Coordinates of C-alpha atoms in Angstrom, one line a residue:
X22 CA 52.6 79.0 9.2
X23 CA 49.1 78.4 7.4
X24 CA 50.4 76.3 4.5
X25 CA 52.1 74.2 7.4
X26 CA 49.6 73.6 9.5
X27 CA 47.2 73.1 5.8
X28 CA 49.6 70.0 5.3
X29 CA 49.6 69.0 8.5
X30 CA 45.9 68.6 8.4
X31 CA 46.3 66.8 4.4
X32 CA 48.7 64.2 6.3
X33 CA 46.0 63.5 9.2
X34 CA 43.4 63.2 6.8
X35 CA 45.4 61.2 4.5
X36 CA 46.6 58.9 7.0
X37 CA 42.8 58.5 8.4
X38 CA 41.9 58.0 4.6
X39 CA 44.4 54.8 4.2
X40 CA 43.5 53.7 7.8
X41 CA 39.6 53.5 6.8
X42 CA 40.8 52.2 3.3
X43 CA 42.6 49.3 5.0
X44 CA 40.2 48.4 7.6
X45 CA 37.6 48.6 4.5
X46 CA 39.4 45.8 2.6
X47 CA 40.3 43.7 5.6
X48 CA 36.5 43.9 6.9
X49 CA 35.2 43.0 3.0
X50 CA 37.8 40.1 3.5
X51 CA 36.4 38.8 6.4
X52 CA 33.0 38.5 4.8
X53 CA 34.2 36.7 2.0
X54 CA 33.6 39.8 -0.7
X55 CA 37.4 40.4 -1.0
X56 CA 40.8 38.1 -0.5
X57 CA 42.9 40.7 0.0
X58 CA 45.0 38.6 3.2
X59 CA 48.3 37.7 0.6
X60 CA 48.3 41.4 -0.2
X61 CA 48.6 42.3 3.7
X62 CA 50.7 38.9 4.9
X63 CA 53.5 41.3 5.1
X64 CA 51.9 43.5 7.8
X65 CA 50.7 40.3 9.9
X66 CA 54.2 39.1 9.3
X67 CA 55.6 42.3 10.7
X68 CA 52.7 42.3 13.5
X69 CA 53.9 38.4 14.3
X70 CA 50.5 37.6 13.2
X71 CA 48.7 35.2 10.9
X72 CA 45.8 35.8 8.9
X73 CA 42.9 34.6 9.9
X74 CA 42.0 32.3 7.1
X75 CA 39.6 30.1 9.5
X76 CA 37.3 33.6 10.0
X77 CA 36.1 33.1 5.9
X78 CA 36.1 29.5 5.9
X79 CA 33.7 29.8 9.5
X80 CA 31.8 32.5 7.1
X81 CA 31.3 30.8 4.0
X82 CA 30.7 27.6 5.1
X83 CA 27.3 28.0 7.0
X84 CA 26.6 30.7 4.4
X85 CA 27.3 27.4 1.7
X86 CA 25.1 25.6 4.3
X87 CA 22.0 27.3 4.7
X88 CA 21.9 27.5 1.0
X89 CA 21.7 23.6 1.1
X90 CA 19.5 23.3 3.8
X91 CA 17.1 25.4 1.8
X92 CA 17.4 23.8 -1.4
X93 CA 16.5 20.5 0.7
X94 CA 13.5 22.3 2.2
X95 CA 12.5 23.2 -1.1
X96 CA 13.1 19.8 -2.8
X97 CA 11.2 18.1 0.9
X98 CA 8.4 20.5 0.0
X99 CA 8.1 19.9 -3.3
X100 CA 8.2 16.5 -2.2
X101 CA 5.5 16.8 0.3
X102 CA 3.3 17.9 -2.5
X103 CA 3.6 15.3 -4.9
X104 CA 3.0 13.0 -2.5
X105 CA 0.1 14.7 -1.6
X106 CA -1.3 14.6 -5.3
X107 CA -0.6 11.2 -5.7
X108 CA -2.6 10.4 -2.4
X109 CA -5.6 12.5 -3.9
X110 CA -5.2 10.6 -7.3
X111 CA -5.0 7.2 -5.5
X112 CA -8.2 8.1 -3.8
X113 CA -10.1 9.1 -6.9
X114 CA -8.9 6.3 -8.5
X115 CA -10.5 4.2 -6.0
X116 CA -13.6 6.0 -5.6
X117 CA -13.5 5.8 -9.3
X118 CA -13.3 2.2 -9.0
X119 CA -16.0 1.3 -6.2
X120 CA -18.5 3.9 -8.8
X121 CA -17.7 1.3 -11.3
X122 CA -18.0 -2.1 -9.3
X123 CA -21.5 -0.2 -8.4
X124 CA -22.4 0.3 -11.4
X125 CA -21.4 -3.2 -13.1
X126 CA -23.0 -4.9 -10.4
X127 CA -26.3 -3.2 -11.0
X128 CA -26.3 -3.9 -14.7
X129 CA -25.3 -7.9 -13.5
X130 CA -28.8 -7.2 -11.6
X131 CA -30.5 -6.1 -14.6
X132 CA -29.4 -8.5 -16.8
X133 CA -30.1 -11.2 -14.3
X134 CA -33.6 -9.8 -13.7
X135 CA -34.0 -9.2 -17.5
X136 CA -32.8 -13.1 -18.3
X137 CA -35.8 -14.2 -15.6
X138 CA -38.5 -11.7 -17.3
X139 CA -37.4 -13.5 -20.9
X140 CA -37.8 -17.0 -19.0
X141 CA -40.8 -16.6 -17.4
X142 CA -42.3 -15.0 -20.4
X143 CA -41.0 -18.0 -22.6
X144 CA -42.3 -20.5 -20.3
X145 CA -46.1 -18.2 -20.4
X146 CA -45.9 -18.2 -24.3
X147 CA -44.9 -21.9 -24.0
X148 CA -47.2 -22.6 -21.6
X149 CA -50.2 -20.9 -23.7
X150 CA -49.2 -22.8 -27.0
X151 CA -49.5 -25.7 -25.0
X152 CA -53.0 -25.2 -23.6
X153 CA -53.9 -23.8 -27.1
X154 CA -53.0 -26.7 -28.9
X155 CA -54.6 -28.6 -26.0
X156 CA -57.8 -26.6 -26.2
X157 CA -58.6 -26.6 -30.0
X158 CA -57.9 -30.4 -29.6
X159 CA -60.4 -30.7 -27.2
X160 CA -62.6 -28.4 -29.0
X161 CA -62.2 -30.6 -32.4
X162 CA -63.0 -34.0 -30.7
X163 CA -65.8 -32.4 -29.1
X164 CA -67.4 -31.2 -32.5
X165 CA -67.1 -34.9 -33.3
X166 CA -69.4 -36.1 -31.0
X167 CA -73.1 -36.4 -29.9
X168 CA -73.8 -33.3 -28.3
X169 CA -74.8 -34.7 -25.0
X170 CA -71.5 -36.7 -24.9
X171 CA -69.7 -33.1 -25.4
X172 CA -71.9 -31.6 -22.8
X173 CA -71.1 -34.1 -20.4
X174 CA -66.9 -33.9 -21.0
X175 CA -67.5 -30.1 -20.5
X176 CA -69.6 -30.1 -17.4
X177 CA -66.5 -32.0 -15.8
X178 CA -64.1 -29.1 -17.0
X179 CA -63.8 -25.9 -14.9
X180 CA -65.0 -22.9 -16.0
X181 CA -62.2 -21.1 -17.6
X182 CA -61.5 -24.3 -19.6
X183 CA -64.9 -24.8 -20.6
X184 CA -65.0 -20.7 -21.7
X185 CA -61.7 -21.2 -24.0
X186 CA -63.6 -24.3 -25.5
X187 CA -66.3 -22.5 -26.6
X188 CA -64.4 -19.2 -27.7
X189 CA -62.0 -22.3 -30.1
X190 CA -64.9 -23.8 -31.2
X191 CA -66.6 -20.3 -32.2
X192 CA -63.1 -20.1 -33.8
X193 CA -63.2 -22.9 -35.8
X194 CA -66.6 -22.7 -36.7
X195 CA -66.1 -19.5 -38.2
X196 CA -62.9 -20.6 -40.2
X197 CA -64.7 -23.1 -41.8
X198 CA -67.7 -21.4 -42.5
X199 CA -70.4 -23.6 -40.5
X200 CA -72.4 -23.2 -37.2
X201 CA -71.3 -22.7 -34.0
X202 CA -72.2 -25.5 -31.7
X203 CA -70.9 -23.7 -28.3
X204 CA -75.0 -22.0 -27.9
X205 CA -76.2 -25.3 -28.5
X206 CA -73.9 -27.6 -26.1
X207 CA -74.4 -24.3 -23.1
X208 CA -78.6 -24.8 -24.1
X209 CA -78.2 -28.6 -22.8
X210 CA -76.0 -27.7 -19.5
X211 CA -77.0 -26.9 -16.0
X212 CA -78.9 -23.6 -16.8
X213 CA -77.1 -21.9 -13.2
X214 CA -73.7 -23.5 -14.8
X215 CA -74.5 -22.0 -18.2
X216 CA -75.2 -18.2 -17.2
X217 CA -72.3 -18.1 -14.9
X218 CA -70.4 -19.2 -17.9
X219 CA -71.9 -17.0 -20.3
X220 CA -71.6 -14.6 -17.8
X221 CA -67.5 -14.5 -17.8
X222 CA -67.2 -14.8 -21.3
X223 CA -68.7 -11.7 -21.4
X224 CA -66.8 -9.7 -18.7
X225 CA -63.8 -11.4 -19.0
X226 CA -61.1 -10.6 -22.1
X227 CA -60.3 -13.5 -24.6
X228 CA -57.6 -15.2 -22.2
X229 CA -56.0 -18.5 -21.0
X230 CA -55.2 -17.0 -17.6

């Protein structure tokens, strides 16, 4: 009586094993893990059943989907980011570019300013040469004459004039070796005119201006 109702108790279990077994494979079926539908088509068959072939398709395909949909959001992201590098390049590039528009434009200035220095100190060096020449001219025809005549074209010169007149003639004198007549020709002018003369020679520098 035991070893019947022991086998009784194998079938039950055995019949619960291949129950669980079956529902097993048909539920790894449905999620796509297993295609084990042709191997029960019989039992649908029998059932007046089909298989349901939609319930993997429905599965798989949003499954196939999402996957997609991710690899899009990825590659949009991706994307996104280059897009934002290149915006940050592009804007360094023209900051980069106004730094150097800035920076040309000053050196224009400079070389602008630096062309009017060079003019305006060619035209003074120029200008000097000219009243030089003019001067030790002057101070030649002078030396040339009676000394009242000289004293009388350098009273009617203004003071500055009359001061780089004596300093040329002092000049010449000494390059040639004979006297000065500058003490004598400021001896015969007005004696107020003569110190005021004598007196800027004296606290002024050797200069034309």
């Amino acid at each position: 009586m035991s070893f019947k109702k022991a086998l009784g108790k194998s079938f039950v279990l055995l019949i619960i094993i291949l129950i669980l077994i079956v529902g097993g494979l048909l539920w790894f079926d449905r999620l796509g893990v297993v295609h084990v539908k042709d191997l029960f088509a019989p039992v649908y068959s029998l059932l007046h059943k089909e298989p349901q072939t939609s319930t993997t398709a429905t599965q798989s395909k949003p499954f196939v989907a999402n996957l997609d949909e991710d690899r899009l959001k990825k590659q949009r992201e991706a994307l996104d980011i280059y897009k934002e590098e290149l915006d940050k390049r592009e804007t360094d590039i023209e900051s980069l570019e106004k730094q150097n528009e800035q920076i040309a434009a000053e050196l224009a200035e400079r070389e602008k300013n630096q062309e009017e220095r060079e003019k305006t100190f060619n035209q003074t060096v120029k200008r000097y040469d000219d009243i030089n020449v003019n001067v030790e001219q002057i101070a030649k025809n002078l030396n040339g004459m009676r000394p009242e005549a000289a004293v009388g074209i350098l009273e009617a010169l203004d003071d500055q004039t009359v001061i780089d007149v004596l300093r040329k003639v002092e000049e010449l004198a000494a390059a040639s070796g004979s006297a000065s007549m500058g003490s004598y020709w400021l001896s015969l002018m007005d004696s107020k005119r003569a110190a005021e003369i004598q007196r800027k020679m004296i606290s002024k520098p050797e200069s034309l201006e």
